[in-house]
Short mmCIF file of C-alpha atoms in Angstrom, two decimals:
data_model
loop_
_atom_site.label_atom_id
_atom_site.label_comp_id
_atom_site.label_asym_id
_atom_site.label_seq_id
_atom_site.Cartn_x
_atom_site.Cartn_y
_atom_site.Cartn_z
CA MET A 77 -4.32 -10.84 12.37
CA ILE A 78 -3.33 -7.74 10.82
CA VAL A 79 -0.95 -7.67 7.84
CA LYS A 80 0.61 -4.13 6.67
CA ASN A 81 0.49 -5.01 3.30
CA PRO A 82 -2.80 -3.91 1.49
CA ARG A 83 -2.69 -6.24 -1.27
CA LEU A 84 -2.03 -9.68 0.96
CA ASN A 85 -4.58 -8.36 2.67
CA ILE A 86 -7.02 -8.45 -0.34
CA CYS A 87 -6.46 -11.84 -1.04
CA LEU A 88 -6.61 -12.66 2.82
CA VAL A 89 -10.13 -10.97 3.27
CA PHE A 90 -11.22 -12.96 -0.40
CA LEU A 91 -9.62 -16.01 0.80
CA GLY A 92 -11.77 -15.96 4.00
CA ALA A 93 -15.03 -14.69 2.20
CA VAL A 94 -14.77 -17.88 -0.22
CA ALA A 95 -13.99 -20.02 2.83
CA LEU A 96 -17.31 -19.18 4.71
CA LEU A 97 -19.06 -20.06 1.29
CA ASN A 98 -17.57 -22.88 1.13
CA VAL A 99 -18.86 -23.63 5.03
CA SER A 100 -22.12 -22.68 4.09
CA ALA A 101 -22.41 -25.07 1.03
CA SER A 102 -21.23 -28.01 3.00
CA TYR A 103 -24.49 -27.34 4.99
CA ALA A 104 -26.97 -29.53 2.79
CA GLU A 105 -30.39 -29.57 2.87
CA PRO A 106 -31.31 -32.61 5.22
CA GLU A 107 -32.88 -35.62 3.34
CA LEU A 108 -36.37 -36.22 3.46
CA PRO A 109 -37.50 -39.58 5.64
CA ALA A 110 -37.53 -42.68 3.87
CA GLY A 111 -40.96 -42.85 1.73
CA VAL A 112 -41.19 -39.25 1.17
CA ASP A 113 -40.74 -37.33 -2.10
CA GLU A 114 -39.86 -33.81 -2.29
CA PRO A 115 -43.32 -31.75 -3.37
CA GLY A 116 -44.03 -30.90 -6.58
CA LEU A 117 -45.39 -27.93 -8.29
CA PRO A 118 -49.08 -27.51 -8.43
CA SER A 119 -51.20 -29.00 -12.13
CA GLY A 120 -50.43 -26.44 -14.90
CA MET A 121 -47.50 -24.56 -13.26
CA GLU A 122 -43.84 -25.25 -14.65
CA GLU A 123 -40.56 -23.93 -13.00
CA PRO A 124 -39.84 -20.66 -13.78
CA ALA A 125 -37.36 -19.16 -16.96
CA MET A 126 -33.76 -18.24 -15.94
CA PRO A 127 -33.26 -14.36 -16.34
CA GLY A 128 -31.47 -14.01 -19.27
CA GLY A 129 -28.15 -14.59 -19.62
CA LEU A 130 -28.05 -17.46 -16.90
CA ASP A 131 -29.16 -19.97 -18.96
CA ASN A 132 -25.69 -21.07 -20.26
CA LEU A 133 -23.76 -21.28 -17.19
CA ASP A 134 -22.88 -25.16 -17.30
CA GLY A 135 -21.05 -23.83 -20.15
CA PHE A 136 -18.31 -21.27 -18.97
CA ASP A 137 -15.49 -22.40 -21.40
CA GLU A 138 -18.14 -22.77 -24.55
CA LEU A 139 -16.12 -19.35 -25.82
CA GLY A 140 -13.15 -19.54 -23.69
CA ARG A 141 -9.50 -18.47 -24.49
CA GLU A 142 -8.46 -22.21 -23.87
CA GLU A 143 -10.30 -23.40 -26.79
CA LEU A 144 -9.25 -21.03 -29.53
CA GLY A 145 -5.77 -20.36 -27.85
CA ASP A 146 -4.73 -23.99 -28.72
CA SER A 147 -4.10 -21.97 -32.45
CA ASP A 148 -1.90 -19.81 -30.28
CA GLY A 149 -0.04 -22.61 -28.54
CA PHE A 150 -0.81 -21.60 -25.06
CA ASP A 151 -1.32 -25.38 -24.16
CA ASP A 152 -0.64 -24.97 -20.69
CA PHE A 153 -2.93 -22.56 -20.09
CA ASP A 154 -5.65 -24.16 -17.68
CA ASN A 155 -6.55 -21.10 -15.33
CA THR A 156 -10.71 -21.64 -16.37
CA ASP A 157 -10.72 -25.24 -16.46
CA GLU A 158 -14.39 -25.29 -15.17
CA ASP A 159 -14.90 -28.90 -17.04
CA ALA A 160 -12.62 -30.36 -14.51
CA TRP A 161 -15.17 -29.52 -11.93
CA ALA A 162 -16.34 -32.93 -13.14
CA PHE A 163 -13.87 -34.58 -11.68
CA ASP A 164 -15.18 -37.28 -8.92
CA GLU A 165 -14.26 -36.70 -5.71
CA SER A 166 -15.06 -39.94 -4.57
CA ASP A 167 -12.78 -41.39 -7.09
CA ALA A 168 -9.82 -43.00 -4.94
CA SER A 169 -6.72 -41.69 -6.94
CA GLU A 170 -5.56 -41.25 -10.56
CA HIS A 171 -1.73 -41.37 -11.51
CA HIS A 172 -0.75 -40.62 -14.71
CA GLY A 173 2.72 -41.80 -16.42
CA VAL A 174 5.45 -39.18 -17.53
CA SER A 175 4.62 -37.70 -20.36
CA GLY A 176 6.92 -34.89 -22.38
CA PHE A 177 9.18 -34.41 -25.73
CA TRP A 178 12.44 -34.15 -26.88
CA GLU A 179 13.62 -31.28 -29.15
CA LEU A 180 16.74 -30.19 -30.80
CA ARG A 181 16.15 -26.29 -32.28
CA ALA A 182 18.82 -24.23 -34.34
CA GLY A 183 18.25 -20.70 -35.47
CA HIS A 184 20.56 -18.32 -37.63
CA ARG A 185 20.57 -14.79 -37.92
CA LEU A 186 19.60 -13.36 -41.47
CA GLU A 187 22.91 -11.04 -41.40
CA ARG A 188 26.08 -11.01 -39.58
CA VAL A 189 25.76 -8.36 -37.19
CA ASP A 190 28.21 -6.77 -34.50
CA ASN A 191 27.86 -7.80 -30.88
CA GLN A 192 26.21 -10.84 -31.32
CA ARG A 193 26.71 -14.19 -32.31
CA THR A 194 25.47 -15.21 -35.75
CA ALA A 195 23.39 -18.07 -34.68
CA SER A 196 20.40 -17.04 -32.74
CA LEU A 197 19.82 -20.61 -31.29
CA ALA A 198 21.03 -23.42 -30.38
CA GLU A 199 19.80 -25.53 -27.95
CA THR A 200 18.40 -29.16 -26.52
CA ARG A 201 15.46 -29.63 -24.42
CA LEU A 202 14.11 -32.29 -22.45
CA GLU A 203 10.13 -31.68 -21.14
CA LEU A 204 8.86 -34.08 -18.47
CA LYS A 205 5.59 -33.54 -17.13
CA GLN A 206 3.72 -35.51 -13.98
CA ASP A 207 0.45 -34.98 -12.78
CA TRP A 208 -1.77 -36.47 -10.27
CA GLN A 209 -5.07 -36.14 -8.71
CA TRP A 210 -6.82 -37.56 -5.74
CA GLN A 211 -10.00 -37.17 -4.03
CA GLY A 212 -10.14 -33.41 -5.08
CA TRP A 213 -6.35 -32.79 -4.73
CA SER A 214 -4.50 -32.14 -7.74
CA ALA A 215 -0.73 -31.42 -8.33
CA LYS A 216 1.81 -31.05 -11.28
CA VAL A 217 5.05 -31.03 -12.20
CA THR A 218 6.63 -29.70 -15.72
CA ALA A 219 10.56 -29.69 -16.23
CA ASP A 220 12.22 -28.61 -19.03
CA PHE A 221 16.16 -29.91 -18.98
CA LEU A 222 17.70 -27.71 -20.95
CA TYR A 223 21.06 -26.79 -22.76
CA ASP A 224 21.75 -23.57 -24.55
CA ASP A 225 24.63 -22.94 -26.50
CA ILE A 226 23.87 -19.14 -27.00
CA GLU A 227 24.00 -18.56 -23.34
CA ASP A 228 27.76 -17.64 -21.82
CA SER A 229 26.90 -18.61 -18.50
CA HIS A 230 25.05 -22.01 -17.59
CA HIS A 231 24.10 -20.78 -14.04
CA ASN A 232 20.88 -21.86 -13.36
CA ASP A 233 18.30 -19.49 -12.36
CA LEU A 234 14.88 -20.29 -12.28
CA GLU A 235 13.39 -16.68 -11.99
CA SER A 236 14.87 -15.73 -15.39
CA GLY A 237 14.84 -19.51 -17.09
CA SER A 238 18.26 -19.75 -17.89
CA GLY A 239 20.61 -22.64 -17.08
CA TRP A 240 19.97 -25.80 -17.35
CA LEU A 241 16.70 -26.53 -15.54
CA ASP A 242 13.34 -24.29 -16.43
CA LEU A 243 11.00 -24.96 -14.08
CA ARG A 244 7.94 -24.33 -15.51
CA GLU A 245 5.01 -25.91 -12.99
CA SER A 246 4.89 -26.93 -9.81
CA TRP A 247 1.72 -26.54 -7.98
CA VAL A 248 -0.65 -28.46 -6.03
CA GLU A 249 -4.76 -27.65 -5.97
CA TYR A 250 -7.69 -28.37 -4.11
CA ARG A 251 -11.46 -28.44 -5.45
CA PHE A 252 -13.90 -27.53 -2.92
CA SER A 253 -17.53 -27.86 -2.45
CA GLY A 254 -19.64 -24.94 -3.30
CA GLY A 255 -17.46 -23.60 -6.17
CA VAL A 256 -14.09 -22.82 -4.91
CA ASP A 257 -10.52 -23.92 -5.84
CA VAL A 258 -7.29 -23.12 -5.00
CA LYS A 259 -3.94 -23.24 -6.29
CA ALA A 260 -0.71 -22.56 -5.19
CA GLY A 261 2.98 -22.59 -6.34
CA ARG A 262 4.62 -22.42 -9.85
CA GLN A 263 1.89 -22.16 -12.80
CA ILE A 264 1.25 -20.83 -15.87
CA LEU A 265 -1.49 -18.17 -16.23
CA THR A 266 -2.75 -15.72 -18.80
CA TRP A 267 -6.63 -14.52 -19.50
CA GLY A 268 -7.76 -11.51 -21.90
CA VAL A 269 -9.12 -11.88 -25.68
CA GLY A 270 -6.35 -10.73 -27.64
CA ASP A 271 -4.08 -12.77 -29.72
CA LEU A 272 -0.30 -12.18 -29.25
CA LEU A 273 -1.79 -8.61 -28.05
CA PHE A 274 -2.02 -8.27 -24.30
CA ILE A 275 -3.79 -5.46 -22.37
CA ASN A 276 -5.12 -6.99 -19.22
CA ASP A 277 -2.60 -10.16 -19.00
CA LEU A 278 -0.13 -8.98 -16.87
CA PHE A 279 1.29 -12.29 -15.85
CA PRO A 280 5.68 -12.61 -17.63
CA LYS A 281 6.11 -13.01 -20.64
CA ASP A 282 9.06 -14.58 -22.45
CA TRP A 283 10.09 -12.01 -24.88
CA ASN A 284 13.55 -13.87 -25.74
CA SER A 285 12.07 -17.02 -26.54
CA PHE A 286 9.06 -15.44 -28.70
CA LEU A 287 11.79 -13.41 -30.92
CA ALA A 288 14.32 -15.92 -31.11
CA GLY A 289 12.05 -18.14 -32.73
CA ARG A 290 11.58 -21.19 -29.75
CA ASP A 291 8.07 -22.29 -29.42
CA GLU A 292 4.96 -19.74 -28.99
CA GLN A 293 4.40 -21.89 -25.99
CA TYR A 294 7.28 -20.27 -24.35
CA LEU A 295 5.79 -16.93 -24.59
CA LYS A 296 4.29 -17.33 -21.30
CA ALA A 297 6.89 -17.80 -18.53
CA PRO A 298 5.77 -19.20 -15.37
CA SER A 299 4.62 -17.34 -11.95
CA ASP A 300 5.17 -17.87 -8.41
CA ALA A 301 1.44 -17.36 -7.12
CA LEU A 302 -1.63 -18.22 -5.28
CA ARG A 303 -4.79 -18.26 -7.32
CA ILE A 304 -8.23 -18.46 -5.98
CA GLY A 305 -10.92 -19.28 -7.95
CA TYR A 306 -14.82 -18.85 -6.80
CA PHE A 307 -17.34 -20.14 -9.32
CA SER A 308 -21.49 -19.43 -9.04
CA GLU A 309 -24.37 -19.19 -11.27
CA LEU A 310 -23.77 -15.12 -10.99
CA PHE A 311 -20.50 -14.40 -11.76
CA ASN A 312 -16.92 -16.41 -11.67
CA ILE A 313 -13.95 -14.91 -9.93
CA ASN A 314 -10.28 -15.48 -9.82
CA LEU A 315 -8.04 -13.24 -7.80
CA ILE A 316 -4.07 -14.15 -7.91
CA TYR A 317 -1.44 -13.11 -5.27
CA SER A 318 2.25 -13.15 -6.35
CA PRO A 319 4.44 -12.64 -3.02
CA ARG A 320 7.18 -11.43 -5.34
CA PHE A 321 7.12 -9.62 -8.33
CA ASP A 322 7.49 -11.99 -11.18
CA ALA A 323 9.06 -9.72 -14.40
CA ASP A 324 9.05 -10.19 -17.97
CA ARG A 325 11.81 -11.72 -19.54
CA TYR A 326 12.82 -9.02 -20.98
CA ILE A 327 15.26 -8.05 -23.84
CA ASP A 328 18.69 -7.04 -22.39
CA GLY A 329 21.01 -7.55 -25.16
CA ARG A 330 22.41 -10.80 -23.83
CA ARG A 331 20.54 -12.73 -26.84
CA LEU A 332 18.78 -10.07 -29.14
CA SER A 333 19.72 -6.45 -29.62
CA TYR A 334 17.53 -3.57 -28.76
CA PHE A 335 17.66 0.22 -29.22
CA SER A 336 19.38 2.00 -25.79
CA PRO A 337 18.34 5.55 -25.08
CA LEU A 338 21.42 5.88 -23.33
CA PHE A 339 23.34 4.97 -26.22
CA GLY A 340 21.09 6.53 -28.55
CA SER A 341 21.64 2.99 -30.81
CA VAL A 342 20.85 -0.45 -30.98
CA VAL A 343 23.21 -2.37 -28.95
CA GLY A 344 23.80 -5.75 -27.80
CA GLN A 345 26.45 -7.40 -26.10
CA ASN A 346 28.11 -4.14 -25.67
CA GLY A 347 25.16 -2.41 -23.86
CA LEU A 348 23.97 -4.80 -21.59
CA LEU A 349 20.82 -3.86 -19.51
CA ASN A 350 21.51 -3.20 -16.12
CA VAL A 351 18.40 -3.38 -13.95
CA ASP A 352 16.77 -2.12 -10.31
CA LYS A 353 13.85 -4.87 -9.96
CA PRO A 354 11.67 -4.94 -7.17
CA GLU A 355 12.53 -8.39 -5.59
CA HIS A 356 11.60 -8.36 -1.61
CA SER A 357 9.08 -10.87 -1.09
CA GLY A 358 6.09 -9.24 0.85
CA SER A 359 6.49 -5.75 0.12
CA ASP A 360 7.09 -6.16 -3.78
CA ASP A 361 4.14 -8.49 -4.69
CA GLU A 362 1.24 -8.24 -7.35
CA LEU A 363 -2.36 -8.89 -6.97
CA ALA A 364 -4.19 -9.61 -10.12
CA LEU A 365 -8.43 -9.89 -10.16
CA ARG A 366 -10.43 -11.01 -13.04
CA ILE A 367 -14.61 -11.15 -12.53
CA TYR A 368 -16.41 -12.80 -15.54
CA ARG A 369 -19.60 -14.51 -16.54
CA GLN A 370 -21.68 -15.31 -19.71
CA ILE A 371 -24.21 -12.30 -21.07
CA ALA A 372 -26.44 -13.23 -23.93
CA GLY A 373 -23.66 -15.62 -25.38
CA TYR A 374 -20.75 -13.35 -24.90
CA GLU A 375 -17.90 -13.46 -21.96
CA VAL A 376 -17.72 -10.36 -20.45
CA ALA A 377 -15.08 -10.05 -17.77
CA LEU A 378 -13.55 -7.13 -15.95
CA TYR A 379 -10.10 -6.94 -14.53
CA GLY A 380 -8.02 -5.40 -12.21
CA TYR A 381 -4.25 -5.36 -11.53
CA GLN A 382 -1.56 -3.78 -8.74
CA GLY A 383 1.89 -3.72 -9.07
CA PHE A 384 4.59 -3.06 -11.85
CA TRP A 385 5.90 -2.44 -14.72
CA LYS A 386 6.62 -6.27 -16.75
CA SER A 387 9.40 -5.01 -18.47
CA PRO A 388 11.29 -1.98 -17.42
CA GLY A 389 9.41 0.99 -17.43
CA GLY A 390 11.63 3.68 -16.36
CA PHE A 391 14.99 4.62 -16.15
CA ASN A 392 17.11 6.14 -12.78
CA PRO A 393 19.96 8.55 -14.35
CA LEU A 394 21.28 8.80 -11.06
CA THR A 395 22.56 4.52 -11.43
CA GLY A 396 22.11 4.46 -14.89
CA GLU A 397 19.42 1.27 -14.30
CA ALA A 398 16.38 0.74 -15.91
CA ILE A 399 13.63 0.69 -13.13
CA PHE A 400 10.02 -1.18 -13.04
CA PRO A 401 7.73 1.39 -11.66
CA GLU A 402 4.55 0.83 -10.08
CA LEU A 403 1.55 0.27 -12.18
CA GLN A 404 -2.14 -0.14 -11.62
CA VAL A 405 -4.75 -1.42 -14.56
CA LEU A 406 -8.17 -1.54 -14.74
CA GLY A 407 -9.90 -2.72 -17.68
CA ALA A 408 -12.42 -5.14 -19.13
CA SER A 409 -13.33 -7.57 -22.29
CA ALA A 410 -15.90 -9.00 -24.44
CA ARG A 411 -15.74 -11.83 -26.72
CA GLY A 412 -18.35 -14.28 -28.48
CA ALA A 413 -19.89 -15.25 -31.55
CA LEU A 414 -20.64 -12.88 -34.21
CA GLY A 415 -21.75 -13.46 -37.94
CA ILE A 416 -19.22 -16.14 -39.23
CA GLY A 417 -16.66 -15.77 -36.95
CA ILE A 418 -16.00 -14.74 -33.15
CA ALA A 419 -15.38 -11.32 -32.04
CA SER A 420 -13.20 -9.82 -29.71
CA VAL A 421 -12.86 -6.62 -27.46
CA GLU A 422 -10.73 -5.81 -24.96
CA LEU A 423 -9.58 -2.18 -22.93
CA GLY A 424 -7.70 -1.12 -20.52
CA PHE A 425 -5.91 2.18 -18.38
CA TYR A 426 -2.93 2.18 -17.45
CA ASN A 427 -2.00 4.22 -14.25
CA SER A 428 1.92 5.02 -13.64
CA LYS A 429 1.59 5.50 -10.13
CA ASP A 430 5.14 6.85 -9.92
CA ASP A 431 4.77 9.52 -12.58
CA SER A 432 0.73 10.63 -12.05
CA LYS A 433 1.56 13.89 -13.65
CA GLY A 434 3.21 12.85 -16.61
CA THR A 435 6.12 15.44 -15.94
CA ASN A 436 9.20 12.74 -15.49
CA PRO A 437 10.75 12.12 -18.67
CA PHE A 438 12.43 8.89 -17.33
CA ILE A 439 9.36 6.88 -16.08
CA ASN A 440 6.06 5.89 -18.15
CA ASN A 441 3.25 7.70 -18.62
CA ASP A 442 -0.67 7.05 -18.42
CA GLU A 443 -1.81 5.07 -21.31
CA PHE A 444 -5.36 4.06 -22.57
CA ARG A 445 -5.04 0.73 -24.61
CA PHE A 446 -8.15 -1.11 -26.71
CA LEU A 447 -7.84 -3.75 -29.26
CA ALA A 448 -10.94 -5.48 -31.51
CA GLY A 449 -10.44 -8.42 -33.24
CA TYR A 450 -12.17 -10.83 -35.47
CA GLU A 451 -11.54 -14.43 -36.71
CA TRP A 452 -13.58 -16.84 -39.02
CA GLU A 453 -12.81 -19.41 -41.22
CA VAL A 454 -12.53 -18.06 -44.42
CA ALA A 455 -12.40 -21.43 -46.43
CA LYS A 456 -12.23 -25.29 -45.02
CA ASP A 457 -9.21 -25.62 -43.18
CA THR A 458 -7.93 -22.29 -43.30
CA THR A 459 -8.77 -19.50 -40.84
CA LEU A 460 -8.16 -15.86 -40.67
CA GLY A 461 -8.05 -13.72 -37.70
CA LEU A 462 -7.25 -9.97 -38.06
CA GLN A 463 -7.00 -7.42 -35.08
CA TYR A 464 -6.89 -3.62 -34.49
CA TYR A 465 -4.49 -2.37 -31.41
CA LEU A 466 -4.53 1.39 -30.42
CA GLU A 467 -1.83 2.85 -27.59
CA VAL A 468 -3.19 6.39 -26.13
CA LEU A 469 -0.19 7.91 -24.06
CA GLY A 470 -1.54 10.00 -21.37
CA ASP A 471 -0.50 13.55 -20.14
CA TYR A 472 0.96 13.87 -23.94
CA ASP A 473 1.86 17.58 -23.67
CA ARG A 474 3.59 17.58 -20.30
CA TYR A 475 5.22 14.74 -21.53
CA HIS A 476 6.80 16.77 -24.57
CA GLU A 477 7.50 19.78 -22.46
CA SER A 478 9.40 17.59 -20.18
CA LEU A 479 11.77 15.75 -22.71
CA LEU A 480 15.30 16.23 -22.34
CA PRO A 481 17.31 17.83 -25.21
CA GLY A 482 18.02 14.94 -27.99
CA GLN A 483 15.55 12.41 -26.26
CA GLN A 484 13.36 10.92 -28.96
CA ALA A 485 9.62 11.30 -28.31
CA ARG A 486 7.06 9.13 -28.33
CA ASP A 487 3.81 9.25 -30.71
CA HIS A 488 0.73 10.56 -28.91
CA TYR A 489 -1.25 7.56 -30.45
CA ARG A 490 0.43 4.25 -31.60
CA GLN A 491 -1.71 2.11 -33.86
CA LEU A 492 -1.33 -1.68 -34.67
CA ILE A 493 -2.79 -4.15 -37.22
CA THR A 494 -2.17 -7.69 -37.10
CA MET A 495 -3.32 -10.64 -39.28
CA ARG A 496 -3.19 -14.05 -38.12
CA VAL A 497 -3.66 -16.83 -41.45
CA THR A 498 -3.74 -20.60 -40.68
CA ARG A 499 -3.90 -23.46 -43.11
CA LEU A 500 -4.38 -26.85 -42.61
CA ALA A 501 -3.20 -30.06 -45.00
CA MET A 502 -2.19 -33.27 -45.74
CA ASN A 503 -4.85 -34.44 -43.41
CA GLN A 504 -4.17 -31.71 -40.71
CA ASN A 505 -0.64 -32.90 -40.80
CA LEU A 506 0.77 -29.63 -41.98
CA THR A 507 -0.05 -26.34 -40.35
CA LEU A 508 1.37 -23.29 -42.21
CA SER A 509 0.61 -20.11 -40.61
CA LEU A 510 1.77 -16.64 -41.05
CA PHE A 511 1.35 -13.48 -38.02
CA LEU A 512 1.66 -10.00 -39.15
CA PHE A 513 2.07 -6.86 -37.36
CA TYR A 514 2.02 -3.68 -39.20
CA SER A 515 2.33 -0.22 -37.56
CA PRO A 516 1.13 2.57 -39.83
CA THR A 517 2.17 4.91 -36.85
CA ASP A 518 5.67 3.75 -35.89
CA GLU A 519 6.21 2.68 -40.03
CA ASP A 520 7.22 -1.04 -38.62
CA MET A 521 6.42 -4.41 -38.90
CA TYR A 522 7.08 -7.62 -37.47
CA ALA A 523 6.44 -11.24 -39.57
CA ARG A 524 5.96 -14.54 -38.31
CA PRO A 525 5.83 -17.29 -41.07
CA LYS A 526 5.86 -20.75 -40.29
CA VAL A 527 5.36 -24.60 -41.72
CA ASN A 528 4.70 -27.19 -38.75
CA TYR A 529 4.89 -30.80 -39.83
CA LYS A 530 3.71 -33.72 -38.10
CA ILE A 531 5.59 -36.93 -39.35
CA ASN A 532 3.97 -39.33 -36.72
CA ASP A 533 2.17 -39.87 -33.87
CA ASN A 534 5.64 -38.83 -32.34
CA TRP A 535 7.94 -37.13 -34.60
CA ALA A 536 7.09 -33.11 -35.43
CA ALA A 537 9.56 -30.91 -37.53
CA GLU A 538 9.29 -27.20 -37.92
CA VAL A 539 10.56 -24.00 -40.06
CA GLY A 540 10.12 -20.63 -38.95
CA MET A 541 11.14 -16.81 -39.70
CA ASN A 542 11.23 -13.68 -37.42
CA LEU A 543 11.43 -10.69 -39.87
CA PHE A 544 11.87 -6.93 -38.44
CA SER A 545 11.64 -4.31 -40.33
CA GLY A 546 11.12 -0.63 -39.67
CA LYS A 547 11.73 2.96 -40.72
CA ASN A 548 13.84 3.92 -37.76
CA GLU A 549 15.81 1.97 -35.36
CA TYR A 550 14.18 3.34 -32.28
CA SER A 551 10.63 2.05 -33.07
CA PHE A 552 9.16 -0.93 -31.53
CA PHE A 553 9.73 -3.63 -34.26
CA GLY A 554 12.57 -1.35 -36.15
CA GLN A 555 14.89 -1.75 -33.06
CA PHE A 556 14.71 -5.67 -33.34
CA GLU A 557 15.78 -5.35 -37.76
CA ASP A 558 19.55 -7.20 -36.55
CA ASN A 559 17.67 -9.85 -35.23
CA SER A 560 15.96 -10.97 -38.14
CA ASN A 561 16.31 -14.87 -38.21
CA LEU A 562 15.40 -18.28 -39.47
CA TYR A 563 15.11 -21.43 -37.10
CA GLY A 564 14.08 -25.03 -37.78
CA SER A 565 13.27 -28.06 -35.14
CA ILE A 566 12.49 -31.63 -34.88
CA ARG A 567 10.58 -32.96 -31.79
CA TYR A 568 10.01 -36.37 -30.38
CA SER A 569 7.05 -36.17 -28.40
CA PHE A 570 6.05 -39.15 -25.67
#
């Protein structure tokens, strides 16, 4: 079968390869006749030692993203759940009951602004989860039923998450013998080592939820994808194919204001962003790859991505619409114990394929992105995490020469420093946290202080703020200054 789609071809070839490996693995060594044992090594000889770096392969997730990710709120993430390989396929079936939560959440802008409501959040949410397991098969559905008073329309759109239903997960998975699993359907995906900074994680984000004060878990938007995993003693592979482009749930002025180069000012409901999004199944698809393994106690990974800029990365002057140019990304990361804490480093090269020469002022140029992070426990029940992030704009001279009169130029280098402090108290029922972004080059900042109190096994309350400040209204965080807000929530879990 010949498919005229290179990304789908790669996915099919990989799926065929792992199928062959699985078939090969199924030809198990025949059993010895009764009474005949496996011959042992001669007296005085021992089993040879494993090469360096291969002695810890049973603990794939020892330093995995998920373990530290809990503090980030990515509880939904399960893309490297190698522990689940321990699932006993001879078990007849396992059926878990419905779980979830009900939540009431409200937010208020700190200042009255034009073209937006003063309330930033006013919603109630019921999340229901159900999962099933049966003889190597797994399935899960997570559905959020939502009444959002901020939205003008309650028409349901599963792609954008607007309306009364946000389908977070709906997938089925099968784990083959021989270290292969296949998962298909709507799922939450993430990888990379950054804390709220993403370089090689090009899965969709919900920036409206994150900046307006919803729970941090809603930063991750769902993907409709096929995920193939292959796990071996030498390396592990995750290949993810999305037949249709899954964009970010980007800022478009409906809920949060933003700086519009078209208007030359910060706009809200008076300047809704119109977009021309790739949305043809099959041709507007995405492919993401991660190859990783443990080396000397560090999880080292290589990444590749082919698709589109996840939020609008260009502008069509003929139609006045924002566009999503083609994007190719190659990157790498490492994460592991260093001294008294956990160190991480990640880099990526963004190849903006629709402007490879960097001469089109309406399309993002190539970029090189880098981050380094370190987190450790500075006192009992208190952790501190620091990150440095650098963004280098490629072909800068050509970019600068191509700018139109009056068009605001980006900096050649954009630097960002982040700090996360988390303090647990009252038998760990009270969590105090502060996440701070500060850019010395943009001269802007974003602070996220939050207090969460677990009242009992079912009830929890939360209060937090999103505070933006910047010297210029067109800088990354400065444009959101009008969106600074205070929010609170009460949640009943079951």
